[in-house]
Amino acid sequence: MRTSIATVSLSGSLTEKLTAAARAGFDGVEIFENDLLASPLTPEEVRDRCADLGLTVDLYQPVRDVEAVPEDVFADNLRRARHKFELMRRLGTGTVLVCSSVSPLAVDDDALAAEQLSRLADLAQDHGVRVAYEALAWGRHVSTYDHAWRIVADAGHPALGTCLDSFHILSRGSDPRGIEEIPGDKIFFLQLADAPLLAMDVLQWSRHYRCFPGQGEFDIPDLVRRVLHTGYDGPLSLEVFNDVFRQAEAGPTAVDAHRSLLVLQEAVGTADLPVPVVPTGVAFAELVTPDTAPLTALLRALGFARTARHRGKPVDLWEQGEGRILVNTGPAVRRGGSRLAAIGLESPDPAGAARRAEALHAPVLPRRRGPRDAPLDAVAAPDGTELFFCAPSSPELPGWRADFAAVEHDPAAPDVTGIDHLSLTQPWHQFDEAALFHRGVLGLRAQQSVDVADPYGLLRSRAVTGPGGGVRIALTVGAAPTDDTVHAQHIALATGDVVAAARRFRAAGGRLLPIPANYYDDLAARFDLPEQELRTYRELGILYDRDAHGAFRHCYTHTVGRVFFELVQRDTGYRGYGAPNAPVRLAAQHAVRAVTSG
């Protein structure tokens, strides 16, 4: 299907928006009136610019507060519309969006609305224009799509149809099944936007919290299937109002937008993409550091052993159980302190995973590779983390591990069994993009977002997981643009006995994050735990959580650079990440940071 995007969904000048849309792969655009009014280009120059970029101008929007008004007001509306229709001829577009009125002058009279919209359509038809009437969710008298369609049907004009907008329909809880009763040739346009489920005024919800399909919680695929069932053959067009997108760079936003439509088309059966190849496990986590001493001391205290060295690069392999950490000290990592730079994902079909990524605008990254290096493909996640697709290793097929030469080492400790999950701090403007990327490109399942209180703001977190918990990634973002540089990434290490692992770590010279005594007083009130167990947790700084399926015990190391580790004992059925304890952990980390920086 053809794809389109409203210029209001992107930041920058009109020229920048058009260029970003074309480069991302869109077929057309909706020109938002304010973008045209603020542009130095004439309508003819905008039309020519779109043609040069391979874009059609699919819609001009919006014309507002037209119908069901006193006759003298409507006469002025027709005069205004005549100017807009002439402008559209110059712009090269044939469909105009007319929103249901919010004017205090509008009256609750469907017959009058139909009669005046018919007269507007007469004028539009004289100019070669079609009128797409849309019900705003906050319209004064017309606020639902079925009501708008009844008025259009009563008008019975060939140049008058309806525009369906997923946000206006789903935010009001309207039943989309009625869409299938609308003839497809009377649906003149389809606008799409997702959103998180929020209990707030629908106008503010619309203006500030819309997002691209697949990033929110509306069932957009179901709505689109119903629209297509009518025979609608127009474009799938995105109209997203969002405070983040308005401040983010237009190019990446347009790519994210187009990716959302590709994933949506796949869901409704109108796009043939390479099938998702869901990763089955974490092969390794790669840390880059300008100073190995603090990081390697931390790894040794955790019980890891340095087992191998890359044959051609300054990269060491540290192992414990199935947990593998790469430490990279190359010249490109001298700034910013230790950080999590790459993740190796075990994949049953690495080549297929790479094809899927490229089809969804995540091209394989160029990589310096020696003649004997394993042929690993990697793509960049929205936050810049490199994701490597790794075939599962075995003694017969070592895969990426063949790049490393073994070194003499003491045995690793028996505590850590593998990597339980990874936490990646996202740039503030890419949180929703990251969720869609990991779901669409990697085939992971996205859970609901949760808000976590921080002493200096509010964090959002959303986990993406693979089947069976082989891959768990928690995506987090702060409430302000600077938060992504403040909040650290972390690697959670699975252990069968967190108490033994914590004691061993501390005996080896490691420092556990101190947890306030007040937490344990509250823990005793929340859970009926044995007194000795509580004393042990208090002594070691172990936190505790429980859900309907099991318990979760965890503790944290101090931070090195931008990275810290978590020791996790997860009962088999426990599904979370200890979110109720996150505010305590964040406050404790702030307290440690204040002491060390002071």
mmCIF file with all atom_site columns, C-alpha atoms in Angstrom, residues 122-295:
data_model
loop_
_atom_site.group_PDB
_atom_site.id
_atom_site.type_symbol
_atom_site.label_atom_id
_atom_site.label_alt_id
_atom_site.label_comp_id
_atom_site.label_asym_id
_atom_site.label_entity_id
_atom_site.label_seq_id
_atom_site.pdbx_PDB_ins_code
_atom_site.Cartn_x
_atom_site.Cartn_y
_atom_site.Cartn_z
_atom_site.occupancy
_atom_site.B_iso_or_equiv
_atom_site.pdbx_formal_charge
_atom_site.auth_seq_id
_atom_site.auth_comp_id
_atom_site.auth_asym_id
_atom_site.auth_atom_id
_atom_site.pdbx_PDB_model_num
ATOM 1   C CA . ASP A 1 122 ? -20.404 21.759  -4.519 1.00 0.00 ? 122 ASP A CA 1
ATOM 2   C CA . LEU A 1 123 ? -17.771 24.492  -4.325 1.00 0.00 ? 123 LEU A CA 1
ATOM 3   C CA . ALA A 1 124 ? -14.998 21.932  -3.868 1.00 0.00 ? 124 ALA A CA 1
ATOM 4   C CA . GLN A 1 125 ? -16.151 19.952  -6.891 1.00 0.00 ? 125 GLN A CA 1
ATOM 5   C CA . ASP A 1 126 ? -16.015 23.097  -9.011 1.00 0.00 ? 126 ASP A CA 1
ATOM 6   C CA . HIS A 1 127 ? -12.317 23.325  -8.093 1.00 0.00 ? 127 HIS A CA 1
ATOM 7   C CA . GLY A 1 128 ? -11.592 19.631  -8.620 1.00 0.00 ? 128 GLY A CA 1
ATOM 8   C CA . VAL A 1 129 ? -11.378 18.982  -4.859 1.00 0.00 ? 129 VAL A CA 1
ATOM 9   C CA . ARG A 1 130 ? -12.881 16.305  -2.591 1.00 0.00 ? 130 ARG A CA 1
ATOM 10  C CA . VAL A 1 131 ? -13.900 17.034  1.016  1.00 0.00 ? 131 VAL A CA 1
ATOM 11  C CA . ALA A 1 132 ? -12.967 14.459  3.699  1.00 0.00 ? 132 ALA A CA 1
ATOM 12  C CA . TYR A 1 133 ? -15.083 15.121  6.792  1.00 0.00 ? 133 TYR A CA 1
ATOM 13  C CA . GLU A 1 134 ? -13.515 13.939  10.059 1.00 0.00 ? 134 GLU A CA 1
ATOM 14  C CA . ALA A 1 135 ? -15.025 13.672  13.525 1.00 0.00 ? 135 ALA A CA 1
ATOM 15  C CA . LEU A 1 136 ? -12.715 15.220  16.102 1.00 0.00 ? 136 LEU A CA 1
ATOM 16  C CA . ALA A 1 137 ? -12.896 13.337  19.377 1.00 0.00 ? 137 ALA A CA 1
ATOM 17  C CA . TRP A 1 138 ? -13.556 16.691  21.064 1.00 0.00 ? 138 TRP A CA 1
ATOM 18  C CA . GLY A 1 139 ? -15.945 18.027  18.404 1.00 0.00 ? 139 GLY A CA 1
ATOM 19  C CA . ARG A 1 140 ? -18.687 20.244  19.785 1.00 0.00 ? 140 ARG A CA 1
ATOM 20  C CA . HIS A 1 141 ? -21.565 18.156  18.439 1.00 0.00 ? 141 HIS A CA 1
ATOM 21  C CA . VAL A 1 142 ? -19.942 15.573  16.159 1.00 0.00 ? 142 VAL A CA 1
ATOM 22  C CA . SER A 1 143 ? -17.244 13.581  17.951 1.00 0.00 ? 143 SER A CA 1
ATOM 23  C CA . THR A 1 144 ? -17.541 9.994   16.683 1.00 0.00 ? 144 THR A CA 1
ATOM 24  C CA . TYR A 1 145 ? -16.790 8.508   13.287 1.00 0.00 ? 145 TYR A CA 1
ATOM 25  C CA . ASP A 1 146 ? -20.210 6.897   12.889 1.00 0.00 ? 146 ASP A CA 1
ATOM 26  C CA . HIS A 1 147 ? -21.933 10.224  13.559 1.00 0.00 ? 147 HIS A CA 1
ATOM 27  C CA . ALA A 1 148 ? -19.744 11.930  10.952 1.00 0.00 ? 148 ALA A CA 1
ATOM 28  C CA . TRP A 1 149 ? -20.527 9.159   8.467  1.00 0.00 ? 149 TRP A CA 1
ATOM 29  C CA . ARG A 1 150 ? -24.285 9.546   9.007  1.00 0.00 ? 150 ARG A CA 1
ATOM 30  C CA . ILE A 1 151 ? -24.005 13.230  8.123  1.00 0.00 ? 151 ILE A CA 1
ATOM 31  C CA . VAL A 1 152 ? -21.925 12.453  5.027  1.00 0.00 ? 152 VAL A CA 1
ATOM 32  C CA . ALA A 1 153 ? -24.406 9.777   3.944  1.00 0.00 ? 153 ALA A CA 1
ATOM 33  C CA . ASP A 1 154 ? -27.335 12.144  4.459  1.00 0.00 ? 154 ASP A CA 1
ATOM 34  C CA . ALA A 1 155 ? -25.594 14.799  2.362  1.00 0.00 ? 155 ALA A CA 1
ATOM 35  C CA . GLY A 1 156 ? -25.221 12.301  -0.480 1.00 0.00 ? 156 GLY A CA 1
ATOM 36  C CA . HIS A 1 157 ? -22.675 14.351  -2.415 1.00 0.00 ? 157 HIS A CA 1
ATOM 37  C CA . PRO A 1 158 ? -20.076 12.629  -4.648 1.00 0.00 ? 158 PRO A CA 1
ATOM 38  C CA . ALA A 1 159 ? -17.354 15.074  -3.586 1.00 0.00 ? 159 ALA A CA 1
ATOM 39  C CA . LEU A 1 160 ? -18.019 14.546  0.129  1.00 0.00 ? 160 LEU A CA 1
ATOM 40  C CA . GLY A 1 161 ? -16.644 11.563  2.017  1.00 0.00 ? 161 GLY A CA 1
ATOM 41  C CA . THR A 1 162 ? -15.246 10.811  5.423  1.00 0.00 ? 162 THR A CA 1
ATOM 42  C CA . CYS A 1 163 ? -11.777 10.741  6.906  1.00 0.00 ? 163 CYS A CA 1
ATOM 43  C CA . LEU A 1 164 ? -11.142 8.084   9.536  1.00 0.00 ? 164 LEU A CA 1
ATOM 44  C CA . ASP A 1 165 ? -8.551  8.779   12.227 1.00 0.00 ? 165 ASP A CA 1
ATOM 45  C CA . SER A 1 166 ? -7.511  5.919   14.507 1.00 0.00 ? 166 SER A CA 1
ATOM 46  C CA . PHE A 1 167 ? -6.830  8.228   17.451 1.00 0.00 ? 167 PHE A CA 1
ATOM 47  C CA . HIS A 1 168 ? -10.212 9.940   17.307 1.00 0.00 ? 168 HIS A CA 1
ATOM 48  C CA . ILE A 1 169 ? -11.942 6.565   17.030 1.00 0.00 ? 169 ILE A CA 1
ATOM 49  C CA . LEU A 1 170 ? -10.045 4.546   19.622 1.00 0.00 ? 170 LEU A CA 1
ATOM 50  C CA . SER A 1 171 ? -9.468  7.283   22.199 1.00 0.00 ? 171 SER A CA 1
ATOM 51  C CA . ARG A 1 172 ? -13.229 7.539   22.654 1.00 0.00 ? 172 ARG A CA 1
ATOM 52  C CA . GLY A 1 173 ? -13.631 3.774   22.879 1.00 0.00 ? 173 GLY A CA 1
ATOM 53  C CA . SER A 1 174 ? -15.765 3.672   19.730 1.00 0.00 ? 174 SER A CA 1
ATOM 54  C CA . ASP A 1 175 ? -16.417 0.233   18.276 1.00 0.00 ? 175 ASP A CA 1
ATOM 55  C CA . PRO A 1 176 ? -14.463 0.012   14.994 1.00 0.00 ? 176 PRO A CA 1
ATOM 56  C CA . ARG A 1 177 ? -16.690 -2.787  13.691 1.00 0.00 ? 177 ARG A CA 1
ATOM 57  C CA . GLY A 1 178 ? -19.058 -0.182  12.302 1.00 0.00 ? 178 GLY A CA 1
ATOM 58  C CA . ILE A 1 179 ? -16.362 0.955   9.876  1.00 0.00 ? 179 ILE A CA 1
ATOM 59  C CA . GLU A 1 180 ? -17.130 -2.067  7.704  1.00 0.00 ? 180 GLU A CA 1
ATOM 60  C CA . GLU A 1 181 ? -20.584 -0.627  6.988  1.00 0.00 ? 181 GLU A CA 1
ATOM 61  C CA . ILE A 1 182 ? -19.058 2.411   5.245  1.00 0.00 ? 182 ILE A CA 1
ATOM 62  C CA . PRO A 1 183 ? -18.542 1.987   1.477  1.00 0.00 ? 183 PRO A CA 1
ATOM 63  C CA . GLY A 1 184 ? -14.827 1.999   0.731  1.00 0.00 ? 184 GLY A CA 1
ATOM 64  C CA . ASP A 1 185 ? -15.178 4.661   -1.966 1.00 0.00 ? 185 ASP A CA 1
ATOM 65  C CA . LYS A 1 186 ? -16.660 7.038   0.630  1.00 0.00 ? 186 LYS A CA 1
ATOM 66  C CA . ILE A 1 187 ? -13.637 6.724   2.900  1.00 0.00 ? 187 ILE A CA 1
ATOM 67  C CA . PHE A 1 188 ? -11.568 9.471   1.321  1.00 0.00 ? 188 PHE A CA 1
ATOM 68  C CA . PHE A 1 189 ? -8.631  9.238   3.727  1.00 0.00 ? 189 PHE A CA 1
ATOM 69  C CA . LEU A 1 190 ? -7.229  7.198   6.607  1.00 0.00 ? 190 LEU A CA 1
ATOM 70  C CA . GLN A 1 191 ? -5.032  8.765   9.287  1.00 0.00 ? 191 GLN A CA 1
ATOM 71  C CA . LEU A 1 192 ? -3.205  6.638   11.834 1.00 0.00 ? 192 LEU A CA 1
ATOM 72  C CA . ALA A 1 193 ? -1.795  7.339   15.272 1.00 0.00 ? 193 ALA A CA 1
ATOM 73  C CA . ASP A 1 194 ? -1.240  5.142   18.299 1.00 0.00 ? 194 ASP A CA 1
ATOM 74  C CA . ALA A 1 195 ? -1.124  6.287   21.932 1.00 0.00 ? 195 ALA A CA 1
ATOM 75  C CA . PRO A 1 196 ? -0.518  4.983   25.437 1.00 0.00 ? 196 PRO A CA 1
ATOM 76  C CA . LEU A 1 197 ? -3.671  4.400   27.440 1.00 0.00 ? 197 LEU A CA 1
ATOM 77  C CA . LEU A 1 198 ? -4.079  7.476   29.635 1.00 0.00 ? 198 LEU A CA 1
ATOM 78  C CA . ALA A 1 199 ? -6.904  8.826   31.788 1.00 0.00 ? 199 ALA A CA 1
ATOM 79  C CA . MET A 1 200 ? -6.882  12.463  30.718 1.00 0.00 ? 200 MET A CA 1
ATOM 80  C CA . ASP A 1 201 ? -8.629  15.085  28.611 1.00 0.00 ? 201 ASP A CA 1
ATOM 81  C CA . VAL A 1 202 ? -8.780  13.711  25.071 1.00 0.00 ? 202 VAL A CA 1
ATOM 82  C CA . LEU A 1 203 ? -7.602  16.993  23.479 1.00 0.00 ? 203 LEU A CA 1
ATOM 83  C CA . GLN A 1 204 ? -4.436  17.130  25.578 1.00 0.00 ? 204 GLN A CA 1
ATOM 84  C CA . TRP A 1 205 ? -3.947  13.396  25.073 1.00 0.00 ? 205 TRP A CA 1
ATOM 85  C CA . SER A 1 206 ? -4.118  13.919  21.327 1.00 0.00 ? 206 SER A CA 1
ATOM 86  C CA . ARG A 1 207 ? -1.823  16.917  21.158 1.00 0.00 ? 207 ARG A CA 1
ATOM 87  C CA . HIS A 1 208 ? 0.948   15.605  23.377 1.00 0.00 ? 208 HIS A CA 1
ATOM 88  C CA . TYR A 1 209 ? 0.927   11.807  23.528 1.00 0.00 ? 209 TYR A CA 1
ATOM 89  C CA . ARG A 1 210 ? 0.204   10.365  20.108 1.00 0.00 ? 210 ARG A CA 1
ATOM 90  C CA . CYS A 1 211 ? 2.844   8.004   18.760 1.00 0.00 ? 211 CYS A CA 1
ATOM 91  C CA . PHE A 1 212 ? 3.429   5.822   15.736 1.00 0.00 ? 212 PHE A CA 1
ATOM 92  C CA . PRO A 1 213 ? 1.534   2.528   15.299 1.00 0.00 ? 213 PRO A CA 1
ATOM 93  C CA . GLY A 1 214 ? 3.026   -0.199  17.435 1.00 0.00 ? 214 GLY A CA 1
ATOM 94  C CA . GLN A 1 215 ? 4.465   2.226   19.996 1.00 0.00 ? 215 GLN A CA 1
ATOM 95  C CA . GLY A 1 216 ? 1.281   2.666   22.012 1.00 0.00 ? 216 GLY A CA 1
ATOM 96  C CA . GLU A 1 217 ? -1.524  0.445   23.236 1.00 0.00 ? 217 GLU A CA 1
ATOM 97  C CA . PHE A 1 218 ? -4.313  0.894   20.664 1.00 0.00 ? 218 PHE A CA 1
ATOM 98  C CA . ASP A 1 219 ? -5.258  -2.039  18.439 1.00 0.00 ? 219 ASP A CA 1
ATOM 99  C CA . ILE A 1 220 ? -4.331  -0.303  15.201 1.00 0.00 ? 220 ILE A CA 1
ATOM 100 C CA . PRO A 1 221 ? -4.050  -3.514  13.115 1.00 0.00 ? 221 PRO A CA 1
ATOM 101 C CA . ASP A 1 222 ? -7.665  -4.445  13.869 1.00 0.00 ? 222 ASP A CA 1
ATOM 102 C CA . LEU A 1 223 ? -8.902  -1.013  12.807 1.00 0.00 ? 223 LEU A CA 1
ATOM 103 C CA . VAL A 1 224 ? -6.865  -1.062  9.592  1.00 0.00 ? 224 VAL A CA 1
ATOM 104 C CA . ARG A 1 225 ? -8.106  -4.535  8.680  1.00 0.00 ? 225 ARG A CA 1
ATOM 105 C CA . ARG A 1 226 ? -11.679 -3.281  8.988  1.00 0.00 ? 226 ARG A CA 1
ATOM 106 C CA . VAL A 1 227 ? -10.939 -0.251  6.810  1.00 0.00 ? 227 VAL A CA 1
ATOM 107 C CA . LEU A 1 228 ? -9.311  -2.417  4.136  1.00 0.00 ? 228 LEU A CA 1
ATOM 108 C CA . HIS A 1 229 ? -12.290 -4.772  4.244  1.00 0.00 ? 229 HIS A CA 1
ATOM 109 C CA . THR A 1 230 ? -14.454 -1.916  2.920  1.00 0.00 ? 230 THR A CA 1
ATOM 110 C CA . GLY A 1 231 ? -12.333 -1.732  -0.226 1.00 0.00 ? 231 GLY A CA 1
ATOM 111 C CA . TYR A 1 232 ? -10.486 1.441   0.771  1.00 0.00 ? 232 TYR A CA 1
ATOM 112 C CA . ASP A 1 233 ? -7.518  1.865   -1.554 1.00 0.00 ? 233 ASP A CA 1
ATOM 113 C CA . GLY A 1 234 ? -6.022  5.153   -0.350 1.00 0.00 ? 234 GLY A CA 1
ATOM 114 C CA . PRO A 1 235 ? -2.770  5.581   1.560  1.00 0.00 ? 235 PRO A CA 1
ATOM 115 C CA . LEU A 1 236 ? -1.970  4.645   5.116  1.00 0.00 ? 236 LEU A CA 1
ATOM 116 C CA . SER A 1 237 ? -1.083  8.056   6.509  1.00 0.00 ? 237 SER A CA 1
ATOM 117 C CA . LEU A 1 238 ? 0.446   9.035   9.835  1.00 0.00 ? 238 LEU A CA 1
ATOM 118 C CA . GLU A 1 239 ? -0.773  12.081  11.748 1.00 0.00 ? 239 GLU A CA 1
ATOM 119 C CA . VAL A 1 240 ? 1.078   12.209  15.054 1.00 0.00 ? 240 VAL A CA 1
ATOM 120 C CA . PHE A 1 241 ? 1.197   15.143  17.465 1.00 0.00 ? 241 PHE A CA 1
ATOM 121 C CA . ASN A 1 242 ? 3.932   14.557  20.004 1.00 0.00 ? 242 ASN A CA 1
ATOM 122 C CA . ASP A 1 243 ? 6.122   16.877  22.058 1.00 0.00 ? 243 ASP A CA 1
ATOM 123 C CA . VAL A 1 244 ? 9.143   14.634  21.529 1.00 0.00 ? 244 VAL A CA 1
ATOM 124 C CA . PHE A 1 245 ? 8.873   14.404  17.740 1.00 0.00 ? 245 PHE A CA 1
ATOM 125 C CA . ARG A 1 246 ? 8.526   18.153  17.459 1.00 0.00 ? 246 ARG A CA 1
ATOM 126 C CA . GLN A 1 247 ? 11.970  18.570  19.021 1.00 0.00 ? 247 GLN A CA 1
ATOM 127 C CA . ALA A 1 248 ? 13.750  15.557  17.537 1.00 0.00 ? 248 ALA A CA 1
ATOM 128 C CA . GLU A 1 249 ? 15.636  15.492  14.254 1.00 0.00 ? 249 GLU A CA 1
ATOM 129 C CA . ALA A 1 250 ? 13.274  14.955  11.310 1.00 0.00 ? 250 ALA A CA 1
ATOM 130 C CA . GLY A 1 251 ? 15.336  12.301  9.513  1.00 0.00 ? 251 GLY A CA 1
ATOM 131 C CA . PRO A 1 252 ? 15.434  9.603   12.219 1.00 0.00 ? 252 PRO A CA 1
ATOM 132 C CA . THR A 1 253 ? 11.819  10.346  13.166 1.00 0.00 ? 253 THR A CA 1
ATOM 133 C CA . ALA A 1 254 ? 10.710  9.796   9.569  1.00 0.00 ? 254 ALA A CA 1
ATOM 134 C CA . VAL A 1 255 ? 12.607  6.492   9.433  1.00 0.00 ? 255 VAL A CA 1
ATOM 135 C CA . ASP A 1 256 ? 10.950  5.387   12.662 1.00 0.00 ? 256 ASP A CA 1
ATOM 136 C CA . ALA A 1 257 ? 7.575   6.435   11.260 1.00 0.00 ? 257 ALA A CA 1
ATOM 137 C CA . HIS A 1 258 ? 8.015   4.477   8.040  1.00 0.00 ? 258 HIS A CA 1
ATOM 138 C CA . ARG A 1 259 ? 9.219   1.430   9.991  1.00 0.00 ? 259 ARG A CA 1
ATOM 139 C CA . SER A 1 260 ? 5.998   1.568   12.011 1.00 0.00 ? 260 SER A CA 1
ATOM 140 C CA . LEU A 1 261 ? 3.926   1.372   8.825  1.00 0.00 ? 261 LEU A CA 1
ATOM 141 C CA . LEU A 1 262 ? 5.967   -1.543  7.485  1.00 0.00 ? 262 LEU A CA 1
ATOM 142 C CA . VAL A 1 263 ? 5.375   -3.472  10.717 1.00 0.00 ? 263 VAL A CA 1
ATOM 143 C CA . LEU A 1 264 ? 1.697   -2.517  10.589 1.00 0.00 ? 264 LEU A CA 1
ATOM 144 C CA . GLN A 1 265 ? 1.337   -3.664  6.983  1.00 0.00 ? 265 GLN A CA 1
ATOM 145 C CA . GLU A 1 266 ? 2.963   -6.942  7.906  1.00 0.00 ? 266 GLU A CA 1
ATOM 146 C CA . ALA A 1 267 ? 0.427   -7.355  10.718 1.00 0.00 ? 267 ALA A CA 1
ATOM 147 C CA . VAL A 1 268 ? -2.545  -6.791  8.398  1.00 0.00 ? 268 VAL A CA 1
ATOM 148 C CA . GLY A 1 269 ? -1.106  -8.928  5.597  1.00 0.00 ? 269 GLY A CA 1
ATOM 149 C CA . THR A 1 270 ? -0.298  -6.257  3.003  1.00 0.00 ? 270 THR A CA 1
ATOM 150 C CA . ALA A 1 271 ? 3.521   -6.339  3.245  1.00 0.00 ? 271 ALA A CA 1
ATOM 151 C CA . ASP A 1 272 ? 5.880   -9.224  2.572  1.00 0.00 ? 272 ASP A CA 1
ATOM 152 C CA . LEU A 1 273 ? 8.834   -8.756  4.932  1.00 0.00 ? 273 LEU A CA 1
ATOM 153 C CA . PRO A 1 274 ? 11.488  -11.279 5.924  1.00 0.00 ? 274 PRO A CA 1
ATOM 154 C CA . VAL A 1 275 ? 10.047  -13.243 8.835  1.00 0.00 ? 275 VAL A CA 1
ATOM 155 C CA . PRO A 1 276 ? 11.143  -12.239 12.358 1.00 0.00 ? 276 PRO A CA 1
ATOM 156 C CA . VAL A 1 277 ? 14.030  -14.249 13.749 1.00 0.00 ? 277 VAL A CA 1
ATOM 157 C CA . VAL A 1 278 ? 13.579  -14.033 17.507 1.00 0.00 ? 278 VAL A CA 1
ATOM 158 C CA . PRO A 1 279 ? 16.855  -14.242 19.467 1.00 0.00 ? 279 PRO A CA 1
ATOM 159 C CA . THR A 1 280 ? 17.010  -17.135 21.880 1.00 0.00 ? 280 THR A CA 1
ATOM 160 C CA . GLY A 1 281 ? 19.669  -15.926 24.294 1.00 0.00 ? 281 GLY A CA 1
ATOM 161 C CA . VAL A 1 282 ? 22.441  -13.468 25.088 1.00 0.00 ? 282 VAL A CA 1
ATOM 162 C CA . ALA A 1 283 ? 25.787  -14.588 23.667 1.00 0.00 ? 283 ALA A CA 1
ATOM 163 C CA . PHE A 1 284 ? 27.732  -11.737 25.281 1.00 0.00 ? 284 PHE A CA 1
ATOM 164 C CA . ALA A 1 285 ? 27.585  -8.179  26.542 1.00 0.00 ? 285 ALA A CA 1
ATOM 165 C CA . GLU A 1 286 ? 30.432  -5.928  25.403 1.00 0.00 ? 286 GLU A CA 1
ATOM 166 C CA . LEU A 1 287 ? 31.725  -3.137  27.634 1.00 0.00 ? 287 LEU A CA 1
ATOM 167 C CA . VAL A 1 288 ? 34.046  -0.469  26.322 1.00 0.00 ? 288 VAL A CA 1
ATOM 168 C CA . THR A 1 289 ? 36.330  1.307   28.764 1.00 0.00 ? 289 THR A CA 1
ATOM 169 C CA . PRO A 1 290 ? 39.244  3.729   28.707 1.00 0.00 ? 290 PRO A CA 1
ATOM 170 C CA . ASP A 1 291 ? 40.511  2.312   32.016 1.00 0.00 ? 291 ASP A CA 1
ATOM 171 C CA . THR A 1 292 ? 40.457  -1.431  32.553 1.00 0.00 ? 292 THR A CA 1
ATOM 172 C CA . ALA A 1 293 ? 41.546  -1.487  36.199 1.00 0.00 ? 293 ALA A CA 1
ATOM 173 C CA . PRO A 1 294 ? 38.221  -0.584  37.927 1.00 0.00 ? 294 PRO A CA 1
ATOM 174 C CA . LEU A 1 295 ? 36.166  -2.707  35.559 1.00 0.00 ? 295 LEU A CA 1
#
